[in-house]
Coordinates of C-alpha atoms in Angstrom, one line a residue:
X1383 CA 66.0 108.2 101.2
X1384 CA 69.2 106.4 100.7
X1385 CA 71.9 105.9 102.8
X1386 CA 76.0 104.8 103.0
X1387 CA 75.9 100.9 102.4
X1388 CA 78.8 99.4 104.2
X1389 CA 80.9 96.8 102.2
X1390 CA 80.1 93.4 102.0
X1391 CA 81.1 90.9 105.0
X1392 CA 81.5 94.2 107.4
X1393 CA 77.6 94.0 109.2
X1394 CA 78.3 90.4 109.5
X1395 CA 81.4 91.0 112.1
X1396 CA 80.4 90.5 115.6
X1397 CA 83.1 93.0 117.2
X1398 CA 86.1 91.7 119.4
X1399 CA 85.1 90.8 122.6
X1400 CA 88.5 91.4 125.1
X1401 CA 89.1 89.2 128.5
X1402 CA 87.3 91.6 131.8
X1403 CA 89.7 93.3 133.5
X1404 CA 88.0 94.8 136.1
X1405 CA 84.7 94.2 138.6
X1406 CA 82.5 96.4 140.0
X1407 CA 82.8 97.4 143.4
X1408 CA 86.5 95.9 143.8
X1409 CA 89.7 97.5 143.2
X1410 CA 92.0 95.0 144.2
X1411 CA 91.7 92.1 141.3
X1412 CA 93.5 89.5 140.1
X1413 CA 93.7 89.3 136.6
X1414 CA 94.0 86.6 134.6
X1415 CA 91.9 86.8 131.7
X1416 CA 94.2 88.5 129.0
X1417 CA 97.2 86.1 129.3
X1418 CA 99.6 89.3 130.1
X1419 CA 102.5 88.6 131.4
X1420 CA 102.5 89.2 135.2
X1421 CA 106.3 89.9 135.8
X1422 CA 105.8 92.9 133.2
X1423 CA 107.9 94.6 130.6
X1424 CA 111.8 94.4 131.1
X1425 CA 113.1 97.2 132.7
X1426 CA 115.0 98.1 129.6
X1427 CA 112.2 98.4 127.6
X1428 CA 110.8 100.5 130.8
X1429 CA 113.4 103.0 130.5
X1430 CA 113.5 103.2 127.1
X1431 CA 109.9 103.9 126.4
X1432 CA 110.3 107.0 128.7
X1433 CA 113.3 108.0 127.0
X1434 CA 111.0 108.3 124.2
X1435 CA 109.2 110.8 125.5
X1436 CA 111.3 113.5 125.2
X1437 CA 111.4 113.0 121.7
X1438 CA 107.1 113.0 120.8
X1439 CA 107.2 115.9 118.9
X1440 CA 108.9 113.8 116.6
X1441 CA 108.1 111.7 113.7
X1442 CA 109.1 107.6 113.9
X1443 CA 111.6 106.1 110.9
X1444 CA 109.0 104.8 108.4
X1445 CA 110.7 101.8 107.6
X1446 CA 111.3 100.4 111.0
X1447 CA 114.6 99.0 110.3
X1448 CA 116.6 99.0 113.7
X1449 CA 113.6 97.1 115.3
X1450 CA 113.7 94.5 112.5
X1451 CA 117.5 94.2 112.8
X1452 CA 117.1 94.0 116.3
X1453 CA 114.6 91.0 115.3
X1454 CA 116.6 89.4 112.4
X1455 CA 119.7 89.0 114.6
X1456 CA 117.7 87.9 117.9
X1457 CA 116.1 85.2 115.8
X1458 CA 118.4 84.8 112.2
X1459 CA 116.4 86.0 110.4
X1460 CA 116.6 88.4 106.8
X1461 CA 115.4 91.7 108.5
X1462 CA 114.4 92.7 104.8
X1463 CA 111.8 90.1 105.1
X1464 CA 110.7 91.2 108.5
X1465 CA 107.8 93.5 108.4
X1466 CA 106.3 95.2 111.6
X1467 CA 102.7 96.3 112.8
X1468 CA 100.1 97.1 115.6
X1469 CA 100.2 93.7 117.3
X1470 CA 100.2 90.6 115.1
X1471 CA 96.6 91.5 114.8
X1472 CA 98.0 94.1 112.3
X1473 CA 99.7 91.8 110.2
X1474 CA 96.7 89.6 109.8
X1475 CA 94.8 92.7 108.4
X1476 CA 97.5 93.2 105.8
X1477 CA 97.4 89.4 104.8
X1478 CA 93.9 89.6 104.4
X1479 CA 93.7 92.7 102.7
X1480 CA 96.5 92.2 100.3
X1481 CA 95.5 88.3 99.8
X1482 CA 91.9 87.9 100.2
X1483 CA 88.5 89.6 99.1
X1484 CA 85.4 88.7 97.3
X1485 CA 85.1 85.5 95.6
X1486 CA 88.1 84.4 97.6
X1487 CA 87.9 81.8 101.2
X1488 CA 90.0 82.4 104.0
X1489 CA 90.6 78.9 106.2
X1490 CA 90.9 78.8 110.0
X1491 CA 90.5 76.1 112.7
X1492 CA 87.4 75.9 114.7
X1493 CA 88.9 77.0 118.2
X1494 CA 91.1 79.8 116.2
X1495 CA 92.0 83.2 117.0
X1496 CA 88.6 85.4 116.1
X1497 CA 90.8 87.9 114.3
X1498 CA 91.0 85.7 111.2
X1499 CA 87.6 85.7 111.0
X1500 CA 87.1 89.7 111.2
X1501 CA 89.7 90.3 109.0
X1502 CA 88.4 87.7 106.4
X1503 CA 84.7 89.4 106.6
X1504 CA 86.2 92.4 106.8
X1505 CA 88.1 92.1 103.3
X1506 CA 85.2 90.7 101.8
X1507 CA 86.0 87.1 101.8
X1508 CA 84.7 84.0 102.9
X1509 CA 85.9 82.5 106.5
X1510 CA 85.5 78.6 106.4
X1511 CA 86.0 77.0 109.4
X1512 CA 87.5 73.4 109.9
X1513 CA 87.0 71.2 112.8
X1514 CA 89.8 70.8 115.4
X1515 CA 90.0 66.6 117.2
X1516 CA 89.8 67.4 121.2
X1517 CA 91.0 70.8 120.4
X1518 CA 94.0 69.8 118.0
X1519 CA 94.2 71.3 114.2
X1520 CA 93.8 69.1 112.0
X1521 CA 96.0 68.9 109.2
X1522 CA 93.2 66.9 107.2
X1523 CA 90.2 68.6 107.9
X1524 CA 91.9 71.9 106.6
X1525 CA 93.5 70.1 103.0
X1526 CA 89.7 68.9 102.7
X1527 CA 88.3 72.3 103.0
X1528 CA 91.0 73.7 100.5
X1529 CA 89.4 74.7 97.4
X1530 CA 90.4 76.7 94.3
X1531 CA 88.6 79.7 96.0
X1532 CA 91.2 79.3 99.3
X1533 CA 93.6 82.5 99.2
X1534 CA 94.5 82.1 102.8
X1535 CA 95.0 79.6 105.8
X1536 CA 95.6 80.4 109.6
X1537 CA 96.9 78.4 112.0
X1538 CA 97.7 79.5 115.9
X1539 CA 100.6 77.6 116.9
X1540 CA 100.2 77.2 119.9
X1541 CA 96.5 77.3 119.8
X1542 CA 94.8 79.7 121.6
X1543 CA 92.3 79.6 123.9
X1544 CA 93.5 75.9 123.8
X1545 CA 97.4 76.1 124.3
X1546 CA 97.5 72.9 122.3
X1547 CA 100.2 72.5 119.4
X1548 CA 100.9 71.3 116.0
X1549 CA 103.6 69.0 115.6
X1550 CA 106.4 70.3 112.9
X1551 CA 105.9 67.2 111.0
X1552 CA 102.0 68.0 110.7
X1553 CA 102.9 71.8 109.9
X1554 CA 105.8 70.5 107.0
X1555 CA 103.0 68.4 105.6
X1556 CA 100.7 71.0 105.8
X1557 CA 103.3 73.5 104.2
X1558 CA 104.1 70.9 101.8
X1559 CA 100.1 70.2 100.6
X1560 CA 98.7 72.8 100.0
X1561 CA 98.4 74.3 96.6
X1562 CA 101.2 77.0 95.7
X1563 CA 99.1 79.6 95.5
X1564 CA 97.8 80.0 98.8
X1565 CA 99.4 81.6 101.8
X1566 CA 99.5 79.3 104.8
X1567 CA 100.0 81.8 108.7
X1568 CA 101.9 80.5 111.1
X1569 CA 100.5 82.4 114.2
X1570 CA 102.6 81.9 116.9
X1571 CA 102.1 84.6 119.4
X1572 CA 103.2 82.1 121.9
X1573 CA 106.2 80.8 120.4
X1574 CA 108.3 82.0 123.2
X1575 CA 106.6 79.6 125.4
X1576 CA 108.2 76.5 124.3
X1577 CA 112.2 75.9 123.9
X1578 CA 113.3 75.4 120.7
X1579 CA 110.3 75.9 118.4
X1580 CA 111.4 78.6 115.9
X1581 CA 107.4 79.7 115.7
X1582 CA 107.4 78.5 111.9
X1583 CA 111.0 80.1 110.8
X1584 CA 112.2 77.7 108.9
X1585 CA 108.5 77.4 107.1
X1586 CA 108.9 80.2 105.6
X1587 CA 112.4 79.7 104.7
X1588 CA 111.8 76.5 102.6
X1589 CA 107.9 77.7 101.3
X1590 CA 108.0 80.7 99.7
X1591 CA 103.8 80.6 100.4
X1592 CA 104.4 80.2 104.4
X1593 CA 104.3 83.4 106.5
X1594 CA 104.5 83.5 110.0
X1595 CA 103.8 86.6 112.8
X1596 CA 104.6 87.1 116.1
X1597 CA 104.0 89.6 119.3
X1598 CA 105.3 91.6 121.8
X1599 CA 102.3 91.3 123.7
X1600 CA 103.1 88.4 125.6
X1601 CA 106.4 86.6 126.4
X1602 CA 107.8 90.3 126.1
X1603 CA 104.9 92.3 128.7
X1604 CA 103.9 95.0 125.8
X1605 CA 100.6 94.1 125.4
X1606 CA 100.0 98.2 126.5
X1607 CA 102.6 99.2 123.2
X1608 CA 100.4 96.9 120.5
X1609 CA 103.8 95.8 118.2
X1610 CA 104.2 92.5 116.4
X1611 CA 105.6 91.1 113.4
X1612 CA 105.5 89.1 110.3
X1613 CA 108.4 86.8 108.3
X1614 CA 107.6 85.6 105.2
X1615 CA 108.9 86.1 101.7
X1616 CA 110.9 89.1 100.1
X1617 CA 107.2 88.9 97.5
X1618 CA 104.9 89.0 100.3
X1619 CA 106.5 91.6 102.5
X1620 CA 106.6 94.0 99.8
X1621 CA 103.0 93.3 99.1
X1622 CA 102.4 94.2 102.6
X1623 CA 103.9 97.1 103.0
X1624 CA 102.1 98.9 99.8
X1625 CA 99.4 99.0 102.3
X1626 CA 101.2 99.3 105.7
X1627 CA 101.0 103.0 106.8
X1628 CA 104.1 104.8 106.8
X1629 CA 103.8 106.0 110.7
X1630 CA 101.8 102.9 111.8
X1631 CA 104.5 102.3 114.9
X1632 CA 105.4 105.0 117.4
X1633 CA 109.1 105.9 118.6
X1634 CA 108.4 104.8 121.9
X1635 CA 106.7 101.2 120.2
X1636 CA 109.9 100.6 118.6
X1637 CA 112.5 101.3 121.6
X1638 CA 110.7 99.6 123.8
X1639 CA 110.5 96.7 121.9
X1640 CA 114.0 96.9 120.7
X1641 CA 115.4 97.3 124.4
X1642 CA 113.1 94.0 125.1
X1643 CA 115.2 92.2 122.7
X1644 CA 118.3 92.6 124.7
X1645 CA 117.1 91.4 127.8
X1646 CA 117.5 87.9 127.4
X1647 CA 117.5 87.4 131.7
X1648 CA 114.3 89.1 131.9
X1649 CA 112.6 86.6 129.0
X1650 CA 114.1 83.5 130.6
X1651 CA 113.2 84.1 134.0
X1652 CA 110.0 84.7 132.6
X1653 CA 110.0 81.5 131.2
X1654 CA 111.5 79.7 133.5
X1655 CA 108.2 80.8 135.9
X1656 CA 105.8 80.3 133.8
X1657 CA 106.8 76.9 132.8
X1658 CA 107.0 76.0 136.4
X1659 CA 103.7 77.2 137.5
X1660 CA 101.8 76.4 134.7
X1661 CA 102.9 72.3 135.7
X1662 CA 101.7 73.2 139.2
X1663 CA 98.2 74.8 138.5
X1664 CA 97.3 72.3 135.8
X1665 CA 98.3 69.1 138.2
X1666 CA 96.3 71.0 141.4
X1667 CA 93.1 71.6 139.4
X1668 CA 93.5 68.0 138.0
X1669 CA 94.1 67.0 141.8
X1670 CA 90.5 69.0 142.2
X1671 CA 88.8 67.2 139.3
X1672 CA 89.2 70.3 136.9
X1673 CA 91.5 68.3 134.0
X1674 CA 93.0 69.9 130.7
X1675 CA 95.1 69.7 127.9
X1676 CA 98.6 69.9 128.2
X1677 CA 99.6 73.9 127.4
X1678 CA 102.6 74.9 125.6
X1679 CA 101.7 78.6 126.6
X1680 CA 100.9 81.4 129.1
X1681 CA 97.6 79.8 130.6
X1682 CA 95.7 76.6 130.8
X1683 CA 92.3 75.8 129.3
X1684 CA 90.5 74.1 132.6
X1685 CA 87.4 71.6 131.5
X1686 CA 84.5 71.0 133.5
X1687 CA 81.5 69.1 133.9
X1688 CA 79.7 71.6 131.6
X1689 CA 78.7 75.2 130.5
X1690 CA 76.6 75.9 134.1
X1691 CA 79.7 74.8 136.2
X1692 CA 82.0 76.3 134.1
X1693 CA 79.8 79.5 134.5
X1694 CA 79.2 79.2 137.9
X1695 CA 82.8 78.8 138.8
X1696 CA 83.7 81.9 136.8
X1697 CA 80.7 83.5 138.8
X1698 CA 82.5 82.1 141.5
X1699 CA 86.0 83.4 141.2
X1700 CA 84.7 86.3 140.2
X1701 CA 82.8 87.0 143.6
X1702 CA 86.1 86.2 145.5
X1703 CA 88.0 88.9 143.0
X1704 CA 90.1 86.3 140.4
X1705 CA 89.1 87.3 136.6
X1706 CA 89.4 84.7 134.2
X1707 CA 88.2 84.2 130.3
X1708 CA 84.9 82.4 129.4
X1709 CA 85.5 81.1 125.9
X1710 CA 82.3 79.8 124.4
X1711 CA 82.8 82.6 121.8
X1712 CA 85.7 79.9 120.4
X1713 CA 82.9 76.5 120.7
X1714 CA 84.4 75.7 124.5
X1715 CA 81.3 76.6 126.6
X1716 CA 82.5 74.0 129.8
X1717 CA 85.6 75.4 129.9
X1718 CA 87.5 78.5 131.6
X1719 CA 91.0 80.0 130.3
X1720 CA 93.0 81.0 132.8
X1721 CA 96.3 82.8 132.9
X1722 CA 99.7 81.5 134.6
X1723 CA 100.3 84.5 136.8
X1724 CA 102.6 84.7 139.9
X1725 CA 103.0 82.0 142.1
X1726 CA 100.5 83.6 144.6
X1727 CA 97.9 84.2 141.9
X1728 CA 98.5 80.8 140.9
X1729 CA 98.0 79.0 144.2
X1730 CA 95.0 81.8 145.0
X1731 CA 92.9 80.4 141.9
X1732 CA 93.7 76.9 142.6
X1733 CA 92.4 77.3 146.3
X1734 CA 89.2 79.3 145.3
X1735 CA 88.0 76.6 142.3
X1736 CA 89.1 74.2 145.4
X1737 CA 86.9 75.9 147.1
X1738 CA 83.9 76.0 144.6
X1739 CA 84.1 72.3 144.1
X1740 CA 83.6 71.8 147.8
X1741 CA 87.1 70.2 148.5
X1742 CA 88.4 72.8 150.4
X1743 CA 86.6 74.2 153.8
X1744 CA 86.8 78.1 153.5
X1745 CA 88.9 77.7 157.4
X1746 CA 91.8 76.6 155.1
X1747 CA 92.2 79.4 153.6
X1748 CA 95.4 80.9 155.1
X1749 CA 97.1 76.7 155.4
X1750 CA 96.5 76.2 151.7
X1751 CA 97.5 79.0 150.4
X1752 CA 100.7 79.5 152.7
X1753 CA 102.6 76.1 151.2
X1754 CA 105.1 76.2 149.0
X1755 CA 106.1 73.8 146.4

């Protein structure tokens, strides 16, 4: 008896795996295993998202085009060459659809974004990964893998889990490199997280074979709404959207993330606390022998000893109600991502890894967390 065969690459997906955001038998958490953004949405995009629902009997425009004015002026960009999806996530499907397929290899570091992976397999091409140095892409390891079967090369920018970052010069020479034919992604979901990167802009605008996508999800609190974006070539945009559906972003997806736009207070205090906290919990975990890289994002890679105490810490935290990501899915089993939330989630996780490492007595518990910096 025969049965539906599924198309090559798709049984070899292992599915998506999200950060925990809940535990059983507590209802008061602190999450910090998605890297959401704990001051929220703006209160703009609040109120326009339930605007919006007055109007759901309504269809969305098709074409998107006040949102990627919205972007194009925010950013100077060409809105014409600004295409919108699902998330980022949604982009890298249309890359990889439109670009990639059998016979064809699709590049990406070896602490990358597992969506390039799934979305390679998923389009019937290859994946290759390339080794990272102490959690850095390298530009040389990926211009060694390139072959005449590459179609496609991802980059996060910063990396994620490991909130490390390419330096421009690196990306130019990677831009610069690599054969004409093959699309080099800029991911930069966390551009917003470091002053004065453009998250690959002017890539794009010198190599007409450099795209670049962004998010919502993070710097902008819309993770819930799923909307991102892509900037790359008039060519490749209207490659993408042949296959883009017409309807693929709601009305209340694109006000919200319009009215985000145009509250720049709202972004910078965001940054502004993020920035700051994320110094203070990476220098007290250090303080607590729990090093790591230095992040240019939303959360901080923490490295320990190895896999069991990284597991037992999370166990740990976990039994004291803090959620936070195990990442030995992305090759990091001794280490622990954890999100920059507010300042009282912040100091709360520092205390309770001070307390799993035995520095700090659990009669300190109201002391430590009570000072301020």
């Amino acid at each position: 008896m025969t049965k539906p065969v599924p198309q090559p690459g798709i049984m070899q997906i292992k599915p998506y795996v999200g950060g925990a955001s809940g535990i059983d038998g507590m209802s008061n958490v602190i999450k910090l295993s998605s890297n959401e953004n704990p001051f929220g949405p703006s209160p703009l995009a609040v109120e326009a998202f339930q605007k919006a629902g007055h109007a759901l009997h309504r269809y969305p425009n098709t074409d998107h085009a006040s949102l990627r004015a919205a972007i194009g002026k925010l950013h100077g960009l060409d809105p014409e060459r600004i295409i919108c999806g699902v998330g980022s996530d949604e982009v890298i499907t249309f890359l990889c659809q439109c670009y990639s397929g059998p016979e064809t290899e699709v590049i990406y570091t070896e602490h990358g974004f597992s969506m390039y992976k799934i979305s390679a397999l998923a389009a019937g091409a290859t994946p290759v990964m390339v080794p990272e140095r102490e959690r850095m892409v390298d530009v040389d390891e990926i211009l060694k893998a390139v072959t005449p079967k590459t179609s496609l090369v991802f980059v996060t920018n910063p990396g994620n889990p490991t909130g490390t970052m390419v330096s421009r010069a690196d990306l130019s020479r990677l831009a610069r490199e690599l054969p004409d034919d093959v699309l080099m992604v800029i991911d930069g979901a966390y551009a917003e997280y470091v002053e004065g990167f453009d998250g690959g802009a002017s890539l794009v605008e010198k190599f007409p074979n450099v795209v670049m996508t962004r998010t919502f999800s993070k710097m902008y609190g819309l993770g819930g709404l799923r909307i991102g974006w892509g900037y790359a070539s008039a060519e490749v945009i209207g490659v993408l959207n042949r296959v883009r559906g017409p309807f693929n972003l709601s009305m209340p997806q694109l006000d919200a993330a319009e009215a985000a736009l145009g509250d720049s207070e709202h972004v910078e205090r965001c940054l502004r606390e993020n920035t700051r906290l994320r110094a203070w919990l990476a220098e007290a975990l250090a303080e607590l022998g729990v090093p790591s890289d230095t992040s240019c994002a939303n959360f901080i890679l923490a490295r320990f000893a190895d896999a069991n105490e990284a597991n037992a810490c999370d166990d740990f935290l976990q039994s004291e109600g803090i959620i936070v990501r195990r990442v030995a899915g992305y090759g990091l089993p001794n280490y622990l991502r954890i999100t920059i939330g507010d300042e009282a989630s912040c100091r709360r996780v520092a205390h309770m890894v001070g307390r799993f490492k035995g520095v700090v007595p659990a009669s300190d518990d109201s002391k430590s967390e009570g000072k301020k910096s």
